């Protein structure tokens, strides 16, 4: 009811990206949900924690009042670290003592790391192979230090994270998607399960499904390559004729491409791949081109 | 005797001075620029401390030759992956040259901030403005104090 995913289809151990929607058809948060034996393991954005938890609790109560057996439990005693990159499997295996080659991307399971049982998800926000480790809080610093003993493992900050996720074409909630952007506008229709498109039954379906059918929505999220100085969030996007048609939502100089990459929303009709546009950076008008995302191809683990 | 004395007179310093090195004075600003002064011109760039704080430089704008500037005017930009910094002229005067090399090859700012990564040269008009600049010791103090 709260998300657009088809959770019936999700096998135990399987994970999926989904969206919490609101009654205007907008997006309240994005989340990765993993099916566990008797529960759903839900990871969403820390910045939306209070909002999401209140939302889950509110609707759980409604279902409970109708006789359903449902409970929401916040995990307060674990901490998350992300280990990402082509060598992540090798690095984690050293502490896990098991072979992880057969662990598929977008699955989650309990794994002992340095003897400590942790929830390990093979997923991430970088476009590369990697693991998101939920570790008992008392152990997280020790395990991080052990991982860092491996010379191939380094700490990375938010700047690195932002350039990786943007190169991979992944949205940042609050910047590229928010309560006003619909899945159609955000180009995230793929997150809506096939069964859900037919049946609905989620908040905002009465806005989202007709919009899907009519290819509606006023704007579209696009990828841009921008010449000149890097375009950053809130820079204006103009048509080739100089008419203001949209705005950048995220932008960074791509370390992998040596070019400026950006996400933007533009008026529907200006979103086709190859469309030449302009971007205003400070007092300069710079050339830009619409490109398909990801900017850098993903390198996920394949079994 | 007189003629002998005349020819025996030693020619002094001027020749020796002409062979000595030209001396540059380098001063600094609180916004982490270095200012290398040579007569009435100065070459200006950002310090090693600045390039380290900025990270990889991806975009540079420098002023055009013959532009008149006042001290504290913004004359250029140095932008890195994570942030943009305005470049201020510490002196009033006329721009002689902006470094086109650095615009084409922005990594020069990181690799050689205090030499090949220079940003612009200016013919300054007010020598007294030099007194307001920091000497090497004061600049070192500034960065050690963590500014």
Tab-separated table of C-alpha atoms in Angstrom:
chain	number	residue	atom	x	y	z
A	1	UNK	CA	0.000	0.000	0.000
A	2	UNK	CA	2.890	2.327	0.774
A	3	UNK	CA	5.335	1.463	-1.977
A	4	UNK	CA	5.093	0.768	-5.702
A	5	UNK	CA	7.066	-2.475	-5.713
A	6	UNK	CA	5.518	-5.875	-6.270
A	7	UNK	CA	6.614	-7.373	-2.985
A	8	UNK	CA	4.750	-10.627	-3.604
A	9	UNK	CA	7.292	-11.350	-6.317
A	10	UNK	CA	10.264	-10.724	-4.062
A	11	UNK	CA	11.902	-14.016	-2.983
A	12	UNK	CA	13.404	-14.429	0.490
A	13	UNK	CA	16.798	-12.754	0.376
A	14	UNK	CA	15.865	-10.637	-2.638
A	15	UNK	CA	16.069	-6.842	-2.594
A	16	UNK	CA	14.423	-4.195	-4.715
A	17	UNK	CA	14.554	-0.432	-5.063
A	18	UNK	CA	11.173	1.174	-4.507
A	19	UNK	CA	9.397	4.455	-3.809
A	20	UNK	CA	7.170	5.639	-0.986
A	21	UNK	CA	4.484	7.704	-2.688
A	22	UNK	CA	2.100	10.418	-1.500
A	23	UNK	CA	-1.489	11.091	-2.446
A	24	UNK	CA	-0.482	13.638	-5.088
A	25	UNK	CA	1.509	10.976	-6.916
A	26	UNK	CA	4.791	12.436	-5.697
A	27	UNK	CA	7.688	10.612	-4.075
A	28	UNK	CA	8.190	10.781	-0.320
A	29	UNK	CA	11.370	8.720	-0.241
A	30	UNK	CA	13.208	6.002	-2.091
A	31	UNK	CA	14.096	2.778	-0.343
A	32	UNK	CA	15.636	-0.648	-0.740
A	33	UNK	CA	13.421	-3.416	0.592
A	34	UNK	CA	14.708	-6.934	1.263
A	35	UNK	CA	12.383	-9.881	1.819
A	36	UNK	CA	13.349	-11.773	4.933
A	37	UNK	CA	11.771	-14.956	6.266
A	38	UNK	CA	8.913	-13.322	8.159
A	39	UNK	CA	9.556	-9.675	7.613
A	40	UNK	CA	10.533	-6.956	5.214
A	41	UNK	CA	13.830	-5.223	5.835
A	42	UNK	CA	13.440	-1.595	4.781
A	43	UNK	CA	16.350	0.823	4.331
A	44	UNK	CA	15.495	4.421	3.448
A	45	UNK	CA	17.202	7.811	3.666
A	46	UNK	CA	18.416	8.938	7.093
A	47	UNK	CA	17.218	12.461	6.306
A	48	UNK	CA	13.664	11.096	5.981
A	49	UNK	CA	13.853	8.755	8.980
A	50	UNK	CA	11.311	10.532	11.178
A	51	UNK	CA	8.927	11.108	8.284
A	52	UNK	CA	9.158	7.518	7.024
A	53	UNK	CA	8.816	5.969	10.469
A	54	UNK	CA	5.738	8.075	11.250
A	55	UNK	CA	4.270	7.112	7.872
A	56	UNK	CA	4.903	3.388	8.438
A	57	UNK	CA	3.467	3.534	11.944
A	58	UNK	CA	0.394	5.476	10.897
A	59	UNK	CA	-0.503	2.956	8.219
A	60	UNK	CA	0.457	-0.064	10.310
A	61	UNK	CA	-2.056	1.093	12.915
A	62	UNK	CA	-4.775	1.421	10.274
A	63	UNK	CA	-4.094	-2.148	9.155
A	64	UNK	CA	-3.925	-3.412	12.745
A	65	UNK	CA	-7.285	-1.812	13.472
A	66	UNK	CA	-8.636	-3.838	10.573
A	67	UNK	CA	-7.345	-7.006	12.191
A	68	UNK	CA	-4.080	-7.404	10.257
A	69	UNK	CA	-1.010	-8.822	11.984
A	70	UNK	CA	1.640	-6.224	11.236
A	71	UNK	CA	4.348	-4.570	13.309
A	72	UNK	CA	6.923	-1.897	12.534
A	73	UNK	CA	10.263	-2.141	14.300
A	74	UNK	CA	13.012	0.468	13.979
A	75	UNK	CA	16.521	-0.970	14.143
A	76	UNK	CA	18.341	1.247	16.639
A	77	UNK	CA	21.299	-0.890	17.607
A	78	UNK	CA	22.985	-1.349	14.243
A	79	UNK	CA	25.046	0.990	12.104
A	80	UNK	CA	25.528	0.993	8.333
A	81	UNK	CA	28.749	1.169	6.395
A	82	UNK	CA	29.128	0.714	2.654
A	83	UNK	CA	32.023	-1.230	1.120
A	84	UNK	CA	32.035	-0.589	-2.612
A	85	UNK	CA	34.209	-1.189	-5.648
A	86	UNK	CA	35.518	-4.051	-7.798
A	87	UNK	CA	37.646	-5.378	-4.897
A	88	UNK	CA	34.842	-5.232	-2.337
A	89	UNK	CA	34.090	-8.958	-2.512
A	90	UNK	CA	37.717	-9.928	-1.972
A	91	UNK	CA	38.056	-7.497	0.927
A	92	UNK	CA	34.897	-8.705	2.655
A	93	UNK	CA	35.729	-12.380	2.141
A	94	UNK	CA	38.883	-11.884	4.187
A	95	UNK	CA	36.781	-11.029	7.219
A	96	UNK	CA	33.777	-13.198	6.432
A	97	UNK	CA	35.680	-16.406	5.902
A	98	UNK	CA	33.190	-17.508	3.254
A	99	UNK	CA	33.129	-17.371	-0.505
A	100	UNK	CA	30.813	-14.599	-1.667
A	101	UNK	CA	31.049	-15.217	-5.414
A	102	UNK	CA	27.618	-16.838	-5.486
A	103	UNK	CA	25.926	-14.035	-3.587
A	104	UNK	CA	23.908	-12.222	-6.221
A	105	UNK	CA	23.618	-8.457	-6.521
A	106	UNK	CA	20.434	-7.130	-4.897
A	107	UNK	CA	20.224	-9.887	-2.331
A	108	UNK	CA	20.695	-9.760	1.429
A	109	UNK	CA	21.624	-12.315	4.065
A	110	UNK	CA	23.190	-12.637	7.492
A	111	UNK	CA	26.956	-13.063	7.283
A	112	UNK	CA	29.480	-13.323	10.113
A	113	UNK	CA	32.033	-10.552	9.675
A	114	UNK	CA	35.050	-11.022	11.957
A	115	UNK	CA	32.809	-13.367	13.937
A	116	UNK	CA	30.000	-10.821	14.310
A	117	UNK	CA	26.629	-11.615	12.674
A	118	UNK	CA	25.749	-8.739	10.335
A	119	UNK	CA	23.058	-8.081	7.793
A	120	UNK	CA	24.886	-7.905	4.497
A	121	UNK	CA	23.217	-6.595	1.354
A	122	UNK	CA	24.955	-6.820	-1.962
A	123	UNK	CA	23.868	-3.404	-3.160
A	124	UNK	CA	25.014	0.170	-3.131
A	125	UNK	CA	24.910	3.686	-4.420
A	126	UNK	CA	27.980	3.696	-6.629
A	127	UNK	CA	27.210	1.793	-9.824
A	128	UNK	CA	29.869	-0.752	-8.853
A	129	UNK	CA	29.821	-4.086	-7.025
A	130	UNK	CA	29.632	-3.634	-3.289
A	131	UNK	CA	28.037	-4.447	0.010
A	132	UNK	CA	26.043	-2.462	2.526
A	133	UNK	CA	26.821	-3.815	5.966
A	134	UNK	CA	24.459	-3.409	8.905
A	135	UNK	CA	26.656	-4.050	11.934
A	136	UNK	CA	25.860	-4.048	15.670
A	137	UNK	CA	26.801	-0.541	16.708
A	138	UNK	CA	29.292	-1.699	19.332
A	139	UNK	CA	31.283	-3.513	16.645
A	140	UNK	CA	31.101	-1.126	13.720
A	141	UNK	CA	34.257	0.869	14.464
A	142	UNK	CA	36.288	-2.287	15.063
A	143	UNK	CA	35.076	-3.912	11.856
A	144	UNK	CA	35.725	-0.735	9.875
A	145	UNK	CA	39.280	-0.653	11.249
A	146	UNK	CA	39.767	-4.306	10.289
A	147	UNK	CA	38.534	-3.613	6.756
A	148	UNK	CA	40.934	-0.665	6.494
A	149	UNK	CA	43.886	-2.926	7.366
A	150	UNK	CA	43.572	-4.082	3.772
A	151	UNK	CA	45.617	-1.586	1.705
A	152	UNK	CA	43.016	-1.777	-1.077
A	153	UNK	CA	40.327	-0.399	1.211
A	154	UNK	CA	40.165	3.353	1.774
A	155	UNK	CA	37.746	5.735	3.440
A	156	UNK	CA	35.772	7.850	0.998
A	157	UNK	CA	33.752	10.972	1.697
A	158	UNK	CA	30.520	12.380	0.395
A	159	UNK	CA	32.189	14.096	-2.586
A	160	UNK	CA	33.353	10.728	-3.892
A	161	UNK	CA	29.974	9.207	-3.160
A	162	UNK	CA	28.170	11.989	-5.006
A	163	UNK	CA	30.324	11.734	-8.120
A	164	UNK	CA	29.956	7.933	-8.212
A	165	UNK	CA	26.197	7.885	-7.817
A	166	UNK	CA	25.694	10.667	-10.340
A	167	UNK	CA	27.936	8.940	-12.889
A	168	UNK	CA	25.723	5.876	-12.306
A	169	UNK	CA	22.578	7.919	-12.942
A	170	UNK	CA	21.220	7.275	-9.432
A	171	UNK	CA	18.852	9.833	-7.887
A	172	UNK	CA	19.444	11.651	-4.633
A	173	UNK	CA	16.223	12.117	-2.688
A	174	UNK	CA	15.684	15.765	-1.916
A	175	UNK	CA	17.626	16.857	-4.993
A	176	UNK	CA	16.579	14.764	-8.026
A	177	UNK	CA	13.327	13.426	-6.619
A	178	UNK	CA	11.041	14.930	-4.025
A	179	UNK	CA	7.444	15.114	-2.905
A	180	UNK	CA	6.473	16.976	-6.078
A	181	UNK	CA	8.077	14.668	-8.651
A	182	UNK	CA	6.000	11.766	-9.955
A	183	UNK	CA	7.519	8.473	-11.113
A	184	UNK	CA	6.610	9.403	-14.703
A	185	UNK	CA	8.373	12.778	-14.472
A	186	UNK	CA	11.337	11.248	-12.666
A	187	UNK	CA	11.748	8.451	-15.195
A	188	UNK	CA	11.336	5.885	-12.405
A	189	UNK	CA	8.309	4.066	-13.779
A	190	UNK	CA	10.383	0.890	-13.870
A	191	UNK	CA	10.150	0.731	-10.078
A	192	UNK	CA	6.398	0.127	-10.322
A	193	UNK	CA	5.818	-3.619	-10.451
A	194	UNK	CA	3.891	-4.950	-13.449
A	195	UNK	CA	1.145	-6.303	-11.229
A	196	UNK	CA	0.953	-2.966	-9.425
A	197	UNK	CA	0.487	-1.093	-12.688
A	198	UNK	CA	-2.495	-3.252	-13.435
A	199	UNK	CA	-3.977	-3.412	-9.944
A	200	UNK	CA	-2.909	-0.143	-8.294
A	201	UNK	CA	-3.576	-0.257	-4.572
A	202	UNK	CA	-0.809	2.112	-3.522
A	203	UNK	CA	-0.992	5.690	-2.311
A	204	UNK	CA	-1.188	8.091	-5.248
A	205	UNK	CA	-2.053	5.339	-7.760
A	206	UNK	CA	-5.040	7.392	-8.907
A	207	UNK	CA	-2.613	10.076	-10.129
A	208	UNK	CA	0.337	7.921	-11.120
A	209	UNK	CA	-1.395	5.239	-13.189
A	210	UNK	CA	-3.398	7.588	-15.433
A	211	UNK	CA	-0.232	9.653	-15.919
A	212	UNK	CA	1.554	6.506	-17.036
A	213	UNK	CA	-1.183	5.630	-19.483
A	214	UNK	CA	-1.345	9.131	-20.953
A	215	UNK	CA	2.425	9.687	-20.884
A	216	UNK	CA	1.529	12.770	-18.837
A	217	UNK	CA	3.388	14.992	-16.397
A	218	UNK	CA	4.760	18.410	-17.332
A	219	UNK	CA	8.459	17.655	-17.107
A	220	UNK	CA	11.031	14.896	-17.435
A	221	UNK	CA	14.241	14.101	-15.573
A	222	UNK	CA	17.175	13.981	-17.993
A	223	UNK	CA	20.934	13.544	-18.047
A	224	UNK	CA	23.107	16.323	-19.447
A	225	UNK	CA	26.723	16.711	-20.449
A	226	UNK	CA	27.611	20.388	-19.938
A	227	UNK	CA	30.480	22.279	-21.605
A	228	UNK	CA	32.597	24.795	-19.711
A	229	UNK	CA	32.278	25.270	-15.977
A	230	UNK	CA	30.446	22.552	-14.026
A	231	UNK	CA	26.699	23.103	-13.725
A	232	UNK	CA	25.455	22.685	-10.183
A	233	UNK	CA	21.995	22.294	-8.611
A	234	UNK	CA	19.572	25.117	-9.425
A	235	UNK	CA	21.382	26.293	-12.561
A	236	UNK	CA	18.840	27.244	-15.215
A	237	UNK	CA	18.398	25.078	-18.286
A	238	UNK	CA	17.451	26.840	-21.522
A	239	UNK	CA	16.326	25.596	-24.906
A	240	UNK	CA	18.664	26.088	-27.878
A	241	UNK	CA	16.661	29.277	-28.532
A	242	UNK	CA	17.357	30.594	-25.055
A	243	UNK	CA	13.961	29.962	-23.466
A	244	UNK	CA	14.042	28.858	-19.841
A	245	UNK	CA	12.739	25.288	-19.784
A	246	UNK	CA	14.054	23.721	-16.621
A	247	UNK	CA	16.616	23.450	-13.876
A	248	UNK	CA	19.620	21.351	-12.910
A	249	UNK	CA	19.020	19.183	-9.823
A	250	UNK	CA	22.505	17.683	-9.421
A	251	UNK	CA	25.782	18.325	-11.188
A	252	UNK	CA	29.410	17.356	-10.777
A	253	UNK	CA	32.595	17.159	-12.844
A	254	UNK	CA	32.775	13.448	-13.606
A	255	UNK	CA	36.181	12.086	-12.590
A	256	UNK	CA	35.673	9.046	-14.838
A	257	UNK	CA	34.658	10.959	-17.973
A	258	UNK	CA	36.530	14.242	-17.523
A	259	UNK	CA	33.278	16.013	-18.424
A	260	UNK	CA	30.579	17.800	-16.465
A	261	UNK	CA	27.550	15.581	-15.875
A	262	UNK	CA	24.233	16.696	-14.482
A	263	UNK	CA	20.623	15.714	-13.901
A	264	UNK	CA	17.895	18.187	-14.676
A	265	UNK	CA	14.146	18.440	-15.099
A	266	UNK	CA	13.085	20.001	-18.373
A	267	UNK	CA	9.739	20.659	-19.985
A	268	UNK	CA	8.429	17.536	-21.714
A	269	UNK	CA	9.461	17.662	-25.354
A	270	UNK	CA	13.019	18.771	-24.666
A	271	UNK	CA	14.043	15.476	-23.153
A	272	UNK	CA	15.029	13.389	-26.140
A	273	UNK	CA	18.542	12.011	-26.251
A	274	UNK	CA	20.789	14.256	-28.326
A	275	UNK	CA	18.712	17.424	-27.856
A	276	UNK	CA	21.028	20.449	-27.719
A	277	UNK	CA	20.256	22.727	-24.759
A	278	UNK	CA	21.959	25.517	-22.845
A	279	UNK	CA	22.806	25.893	-19.178
A	280	UNK	CA	23.440	29.142	-17.321
A	281	UNK	CA	26.455	28.962	-15.011
A	282	UNK	CA	27.105	32.219	-13.178
A	283	UNK	CA	26.902	34.795	-15.994
A	284	UNK	CA	27.750	32.460	-18.850
A	285	UNK	CA	25.490	30.483	-21.147
A	286	UNK	CA	27.100	27.134	-21.874
A	287	UNK	CA	26.251	24.417	-24.360
A	288	UNK	CA	24.784	21.141	-23.102
A	289	UNK	CA	23.475	17.929	-24.646
A	290	UNK	CA	20.802	15.520	-23.399
A	291	UNK	CA	22.268	12.053	-22.901
A	292	UNK	CA	20.931	8.754	-21.676
A	293	UNK	CA	21.939	7.697	-18.176
A	294	UNK	CA	23.949	6.097	-16.695
A	295	UNK	CA	26.810	8.359	-17.758
A	296	UNK	CA	29.209	5.562	-16.848
A	297	UNK	CA	28.043	1.987	-17.361
A	298	UNK	CA	27.351	0.043	-14.181
A	299	UNK	CA	29.652	-2.760	-13.180
A	300	UNK	CA	27.401	-4.891	-10.970
A	301	UNK	CA	28.331	-8.406	-9.898
A	302	UNK	CA	27.074	-11.098	-12.235
A	303	UNK	CA	27.053	-14.713	-11.263
B	1	UNK	CA	101.406	59.513	-12.109
B	2	UNK	CA	97.994	60.908	-12.563
B	3	UNK	CA	97.397	58.823	-15.633
B	4	UNK	CA	98.615	55.722	-13.830
B	5	UNK	CA	96.250	56.456	-10.962
B	6	UNK	CA	93.412	56.997	-13.377
B	7	UNK	CA	93.907	53.658	-15.027
B	8	UNK	CA	94.466	51.993	-11.685
B	9	UNK	CA	91.092	53.229	-10.356
B	10	UNK	CA	88.929	50.214	-9.632
B	11	UNK	CA	85.559	50.096	-11.293
B	12	UNK	CA	83.025	49.231	-8.680
B	13	UNK	CA	79.744	47.616	-7.964
B	14	UNK	CA	77.637	48.596	-11.002
B	15	UNK	CA	79.105	45.805	-13.121
B	16	UNK	CA	78.944	43.373	-10.228
B	17	UNK	CA	75.357	44.344	-9.499
B	18	UNK	CA	74.298	43.777	-13.081
B	19	UNK	CA	75.484	40.208	-12.799
B	20	UNK	CA	73.615	39.531	-9.557
B	21	UNK	CA	70.181	37.750	-9.567
B	22	UNK	CA	67.075	39.893	-9.847
B	23	UNK	CA	65.357	39.592	-6.503
B	24	UNK	CA	61.682	38.844	-6.314
B	25	UNK	CA	59.707	39.479	-3.196
B	26	UNK	CA	56.851	37.121	-2.593
B	27	UNK	CA	53.978	38.191	-0.396
B	28	UNK	CA	50.653	36.585	0.410
B	29	UNK	CA	47.003	37.391	0.961
B	30	UNK	CA	44.592	36.106	3.557
B	31	UNK	CA	42.638	34.494	0.732
B	32	UNK	CA	45.613	32.242	0.008
B	33	UNK	CA	47.098	33.918	-3.025
B	34	UNK	CA	50.821	34.487	-3.523
B	35	UNK	CA	52.054	37.723	-5.050
B	36	UNK	CA	55.508	37.716	-6.652
B	37	UNK	CA	56.688	41.280	-7.069
B	38	UNK	CA	59.209	42.282	-9.730
B	39	UNK	CA	59.658	46.038	-10.034
B	40	UNK	CA	56.206	47.418	-10.790
B	41	UNK	CA	54.655	44.150	-11.914
B	42	UNK	CA	53.350	41.265	-9.872
B	43	UNK	CA	52.522	37.668	-10.736
B	44	UNK	CA	49.674	36.137	-8.760
B	45	UNK	CA	48.436	32.620	-8.150
B	46	UNK	CA	46.959	30.460	-5.403
B	47	UNK	CA	49.164	28.849	-2.800
B	48	UNK	CA	49.898	25.181	-2.322
B	49	UNK	CA	47.728	25.311	0.790
B	50	UNK	CA	44.824	26.573	-1.334
B	51	UNK	CA	45.157	23.960	-4.076
B	52	UNK	CA	45.295	21.235	-1.465
B	53	UNK	CA	42.117	22.494	0.183
B	54	UNK	CA	40.342	22.866	-3.168
B	55	UNK	CA	41.038	19.392	-4.480
B	56	UNK	CA	41.236	18.621	-8.195
B	57	UNK	CA	40.812	21.852	-10.151
B	58	UNK	CA	38.459	21.403	-13.108
B	59	UNK	CA	37.799	24.936	-14.362
B	60	UNK	CA	39.725	28.228	-14.329
B	61	UNK	CA	38.864	31.750	-15.500
B	62	UNK	CA	41.588	34.417	-15.663
B	63	UNK	CA	41.338	38.140	-16.458
B	64	UNK	CA	42.021	39.558	-19.915
B	65	UNK	CA	45.047	41.684	-20.736
B	66	UNK	CA	44.570	45.466	-20.423
B	67	UNK	CA	41.691	45.172	-17.946
B	68	UNK	CA	41.802	47.895	-15.285
B	69	UNK	CA	41.192	46.489	-11.826
B	70	UNK	CA	40.891	47.780	-8.287
B	71	UNK	CA	42.264	45.904	-5.296
B	72	UNK	CA	39.716	43.316	-4.092
B	73	UNK	CA	37.933	43.098	-7.433
B	74	UNK	CA	37.066	39.538	-8.416
B	75	UNK	CA	39.185	38.866	-11.484
B	76	UNK	CA	38.922	35.118	-11.943
B	77	UNK	CA	37.613	31.773	-10.771
B	78	UNK	CA	39.219	28.541	-9.679
B	79	UNK	CA	36.690	25.728	-9.473
B	80	UNK	CA	37.314	22.267	-8.135
B	81	UNK	CA	35.158	19.152	-8.038
B	82	UNK	CA	33.663	20.253	-4.745
B	83	UNK	CA	33.669	24.057	-4.752
B	84	UNK	CA	34.224	27.330	-6.599
B	85	UNK	CA	36.629	30.019	-5.402
B	86	UNK	CA	36.653	33.610	-6.583
B	87	UNK	CA	40.115	34.991	-7.272
B	88	UNK	CA	40.626	38.552	-6.043
B	89	UNK	CA	43.218	40.995	-7.286
B	90	UNK	CA	45.198	42.102	-4.240
B	91	UNK	CA	46.403	45.189	-6.092
B	92	UNK	CA	44.975	47.958	-8.241
B	93	UNK	CA	46.396	48.339	-11.720
B	94	UNK	CA	46.265	46.972	-15.246
B	95	UNK	CA	46.255	43.285	-16.101
B	96	UNK	CA	49.242	42.407	-18.274
B	97	UNK	CA	48.302	38.799	-18.972
B	98	UNK	CA	46.087	35.941	-17.816
B	99	UNK	CA	47.697	32.523	-17.942
B	100	UNK	CA	46.080	30.793	-20.918
B	101	UNK	CA	47.980	27.567	-20.125
B	102	UNK	CA	46.188	27.140	-16.851
B	103	UNK	CA	42.785	27.635	-18.475
B	104	UNK	CA	43.596	24.865	-20.956
B	105	UNK	CA	45.275	22.622	-18.401
B	106	UNK	CA	43.579	23.210	-15.075
B	107	UNK	CA	45.601	20.523	-13.292
B	108	UNK	CA	48.600	22.894	-13.387
B	109	UNK	CA	47.039	24.643	-10.397
B	110	UNK	CA	47.313	21.439	-8.396
B	111	UNK	CA	50.675	20.288	-9.766
B	112	UNK	CA	52.523	23.610	-9.763
B	113	UNK	CA	50.442	26.176	-7.893
B	114	UNK	CA	53.315	28.528	-7.133
B	115	UNK	CA	55.136	28.292	-10.465
B	116	UNK	CA	53.574	27.154	-13.776
B	117	UNK	CA	50.087	27.403	-12.258
B	118	UNK	CA	50.302	31.204	-11.949
B	119	UNK	CA	46.993	32.881	-12.784
B	120	UNK	CA	47.693	36.437	-13.928
B	121	UNK	CA	50.252	39.238	-14.115
B	122	UNK	CA	49.430	42.824	-13.216
B	123	UNK	CA	51.165	46.158	-13.529
B	124	UNK	CA	50.195	47.686	-10.224
B	125	UNK	CA	49.607	51.367	-9.654
B	126	UNK	CA	49.897	51.805	-5.904
B	127	UNK	CA	53.037	50.528	-4.180
B	128	UNK	CA	51.545	51.212	-0.770
B	129	UNK	CA	49.073	48.376	-1.304
B	130	UNK	CA	52.028	46.002	-1.047
B	131	UNK	CA	52.421	46.894	2.606
B	132	UNK	CA	49.021	45.428	3.380
B	133	UNK	CA	50.100	42.021	2.100
B	134	UNK	CA	51.406	39.299	4.403
B	135	UNK	CA	55.039	38.291	4.409
B	136	UNK	CA	56.027	34.626	4.316
B	137	UNK	CA	56.212	34.344	8.090
B	138	UNK	CA	52.797	35.880	8.636
B	139	UNK	CA	51.274	33.658	5.939
B	140	UNK	CA	52.824	30.573	7.486
B	141	UNK	CA	51.288	31.680	10.793
B	142	UNK	CA	47.917	32.076	9.125
B	143	UNK	CA	47.830	28.562	7.771
B	144	UNK	CA	49.190	27.038	10.938
B	145	UNK	CA	46.380	28.725	12.830
B	146	UNK	CA	44.112	26.766	10.528
B	147	UNK	CA	42.429	29.382	8.359
